[in-house]
Amino acid sequence: MSTSGDTPPERAQILLVEDNPGDVRLTKEAFKQGRIENDLHVVTDGNRALEFLARDGRYEDAPRPDLILLDLNLPRTDGEEVLEQLKDDPNLRSIPVIVLTSSRAEEDIVKSYELHANAYLTKPVDPDEFIDAVRAFEKFWFSVVRLPSEVDRS
């Protein structure tokens, strides 16, 4: 994402890796209410996340995400494995990854940071609190933090 002169800011490309339809719906609602223009791409398991990031098969035209929201408890390839493969890839490791999961287990938190997650958020149970949490990190990551441009990441 970059802004210059009179050009409108680019839309943020966000990849949500989440298998729970209710959490996908709440995340979409939170982003819709937010002020940041974004394209939210959703995949429902770890294998599809890796295919999206590699631009394989049905995802050959997928954009490079500016930010990844990653659940840990996924079917097929779990979130920790996705995070590990992502951070091992020199072409992808600079993409910020926020683990957004229901797990409050200390070992999951420690392991996520050991695998170089940029943040670990536990999903609030209350839908309004969930939306507030998503909007808060959206504002932080896209209004406060400076992310590398596509040119810088190549």
Short mmCIF file of C-alpha atoms in Angstrom, two decimals:
data_model
loop_
_atom_site.label_atom_id
_atom_site.label_comp_id
_atom_site.label_asym_id
_atom_site.label_seq_id
_atom_site.Cartn_x
_atom_site.Cartn_y
_atom_site.Cartn_z
CA MET A 1 0.00 0.00 0.00
CA SER A 2 1.33 3.36 -0.93
CA THR A 3 0.02 6.83 -1.44
CA SER A 4 1.50 9.59 -3.49
CA GLY A 5 0.17 12.91 -4.65
CA ASP A 6 -3.37 12.81 -5.97
CA THR A 7 -3.46 9.06 -6.57
CA PRO A 8 -5.96 7.24 -4.38
CA PRO A 9 -4.41 4.79 -1.92
CA GLU A 10 -4.18 1.21 -3.10
CA ARG A 11 -6.61 -1.24 -1.59
CA ALA A 12 -5.13 -3.40 1.14
CA GLN A 13 -4.91 -7.06 0.16
CA ILE A 14 -5.76 -9.20 3.18
CA LEU A 15 -5.70 -12.99 3.27
CA LEU A 16 -7.94 -14.53 5.92
CA VAL A 17 -7.18 -18.20 6.62
CA GLU A 18 -10.21 -19.33 8.62
CA ASP A 19 -12.44 -22.41 8.52
CA ASN A 20 -15.21 -21.13 10.81
CA PRO A 21 -17.97 -19.51 8.67
CA GLY A 22 -19.17 -17.41 11.63
CA ASP A 23 -15.72 -15.93 12.19
CA VAL A 24 -15.35 -15.26 8.45
CA ARG A 25 -18.68 -13.39 8.51
CA LEU A 26 -17.69 -11.34 11.57
CA THR A 27 -14.32 -10.47 10.05
CA LYS A 28 -15.96 -9.34 6.81
CA GLU A 29 -18.41 -7.23 8.81
CA ALA A 30 -15.62 -5.62 10.80
CA PHE A 31 -13.67 -4.70 7.67
CA LYS A 32 -16.82 -3.39 6.01
CA GLN A 33 -17.38 -1.06 8.97
CA GLY A 34 -13.73 0.04 8.97
CA ARG A 35 -12.37 3.00 7.08
CA ILE A 36 -9.62 1.16 5.21
CA GLU A 37 -10.38 0.12 1.65
CA ASN A 38 -9.44 -3.53 1.37
CA ASP A 39 -9.92 -6.73 -0.56
CA LEU A 40 -10.45 -9.62 1.83
CA HIS A 41 -9.54 -12.99 0.34
CA VAL A 42 -10.70 -16.04 2.30
CA VAL A 43 -9.36 -19.58 2.24
CA THR A 44 -10.68 -22.27 4.57
CA ASP A 45 -7.70 -24.54 5.18
CA GLY A 46 -3.92 -24.53 5.34
CA ASN A 47 -3.40 -26.24 1.98
CA ARG A 48 -5.43 -23.57 0.21
CA ALA A 49 -3.53 -20.86 2.06
CA LEU A 50 -0.23 -22.24 0.77
CA GLU A 51 -1.66 -22.56 -2.76
CA PHE A 52 -2.89 -18.94 -2.60
CA LEU A 53 0.52 -17.69 -1.46
CA ALA A 54 2.32 -19.74 -4.13
CA ARG A 55 -0.24 -18.65 -6.74
CA ASP A 56 -0.84 -22.29 -7.65
CA GLY A 57 -3.80 -23.73 -9.56
CA ARG A 58 -7.02 -21.79 -9.03
CA TYR A 59 -5.01 -19.04 -7.30
CA GLU A 60 -2.63 -18.25 -10.18
CA ASP A 61 -3.97 -14.67 -10.34
CA ALA A 62 -4.06 -14.16 -6.57
CA PRO A 63 -2.56 -10.89 -5.31
CA ARG A 64 0.28 -10.84 -2.85
CA PRO A 65 -1.31 -10.15 0.55
CA ASP A 66 -0.31 -7.06 2.52
CA LEU A 67 -1.36 -8.88 5.69
CA ILE A 68 -2.37 -12.43 6.64
CA LEU A 69 -4.86 -13.30 9.38
CA LEU A 70 -4.19 -16.91 10.30
CA ASP A 71 -6.21 -19.28 12.45
CA LEU A 72 -4.16 -22.07 14.03
CA ASN A 73 -6.86 -24.73 14.16
CA LEU A 74 -7.30 -25.54 10.48
CA PRO A 75 -8.20 -28.68 8.58
CA ARG A 76 -5.52 -30.37 6.49
CA THR A 77 -2.37 -28.29 7.04
CA ASP A 78 -2.63 -26.50 10.41
CA GLY A 79 -1.84 -22.84 11.02
CA GLU A 80 1.56 -23.49 12.60
CA GLU A 81 2.71 -25.39 9.50
CA VAL A 82 1.40 -22.61 7.23
CA LEU A 83 3.27 -20.04 9.34
CA GLU A 84 6.45 -22.10 9.28
CA GLN A 85 6.39 -22.56 5.49
CA LEU A 86 5.53 -18.91 4.92
CA LYS A 87 8.36 -17.61 7.08
CA ASP A 88 10.82 -20.09 5.51
CA ASP A 89 10.11 -18.66 2.04
CA PRO A 90 12.35 -15.64 1.31
CA ASN A 91 9.75 -14.28 -1.12
CA LEU A 92 6.93 -14.36 1.44
CA ARG A 93 8.51 -13.95 4.86
CA SER A 94 8.12 -10.16 4.92
CA ILE A 95 4.31 -10.42 4.84
CA PRO A 96 3.01 -9.65 8.34
CA VAL A 97 1.07 -12.53 9.89
CA ILE A 98 -1.41 -12.02 12.69
CA VAL A 99 -2.45 -15.24 14.37
CA LEU A 100 -6.16 -14.84 15.11
CA THR A 101 -7.31 -17.91 16.98
CA SER A 102 -9.49 -19.17 19.78
CA SER A 103 -6.53 -20.83 21.50
CA ARG A 104 -5.36 -19.26 24.72
CA ALA A 105 -2.76 -22.02 25.28
CA GLU A 106 0.63 -20.63 26.27
CA GLU A 107 2.42 -23.20 24.09
CA ASP A 108 0.49 -21.97 21.01
CA ILE A 109 1.44 -18.37 21.78
CA VAL A 110 5.12 -19.23 22.30
CA LYS A 111 5.25 -21.46 19.20
CA SER A 112 3.60 -18.78 17.02
CA TYR A 113 6.17 -16.18 18.02
CA GLU A 114 9.00 -18.70 17.60
CA LEU A 115 7.72 -19.17 14.03
CA HIS A 116 7.90 -15.36 13.59
CA ALA A 117 4.23 -14.38 13.80
CA ASN A 118 3.95 -10.60 14.01
CA ALA A 119 1.10 -10.69 16.52
CA TYR A 120 -1.07 -13.20 18.38
CA LEU A 121 -4.68 -12.32 19.09
CA THR A 122 -7.19 -14.51 20.86
CA LYS A 123 -10.62 -14.26 19.28
CA PRO A 124 -13.14 -12.72 21.65
CA VAL A 125 -16.24 -14.87 22.12
CA ASP A 126 -18.63 -11.89 22.03
CA PRO A 127 -19.39 -10.90 18.40
CA ASP A 128 -19.20 -7.14 19.11
CA GLU A 129 -15.84 -7.55 20.85
CA PHE A 130 -14.63 -9.67 17.92
CA ILE A 131 -15.56 -6.89 15.47
CA ASP A 132 -13.89 -4.29 17.72
CA ALA A 133 -10.69 -6.38 17.84
CA VAL A 134 -10.57 -6.75 14.04
CA ARG A 135 -11.15 -3.02 13.54
CA ALA A 136 -8.44 -2.17 16.08
CA PHE A 137 -5.75 -4.22 14.36
CA GLU A 138 -6.93 -3.03 10.95
CA LYS A 139 -6.42 0.55 12.08
CA PHE A 140 -3.03 -0.28 13.60
CA TRP A 141 -1.65 -2.24 10.63
CA PHE A 142 -2.95 0.06 7.90
CA SER A 143 -2.92 3.49 9.55
CA VAL A 144 -0.03 3.36 12.01
CA VAL A 145 2.45 0.76 10.77
CA ARG A 146 4.45 1.33 7.60
CA LEU A 147 4.43 -1.79 5.42
CA PRO A 148 6.93 -2.46 2.62
CA SER A 149 5.71 -1.67 -0.87
CA GLU A 150 5.52 -4.37 -3.54
CA VAL A 151 8.74 -2.98 -5.05
CA ASP A 152 10.57 -3.28 -1.71
CA ARG A 153 9.43 -6.90 -1.25
CA SER A 154 10.49 -8.23 -4.63
#
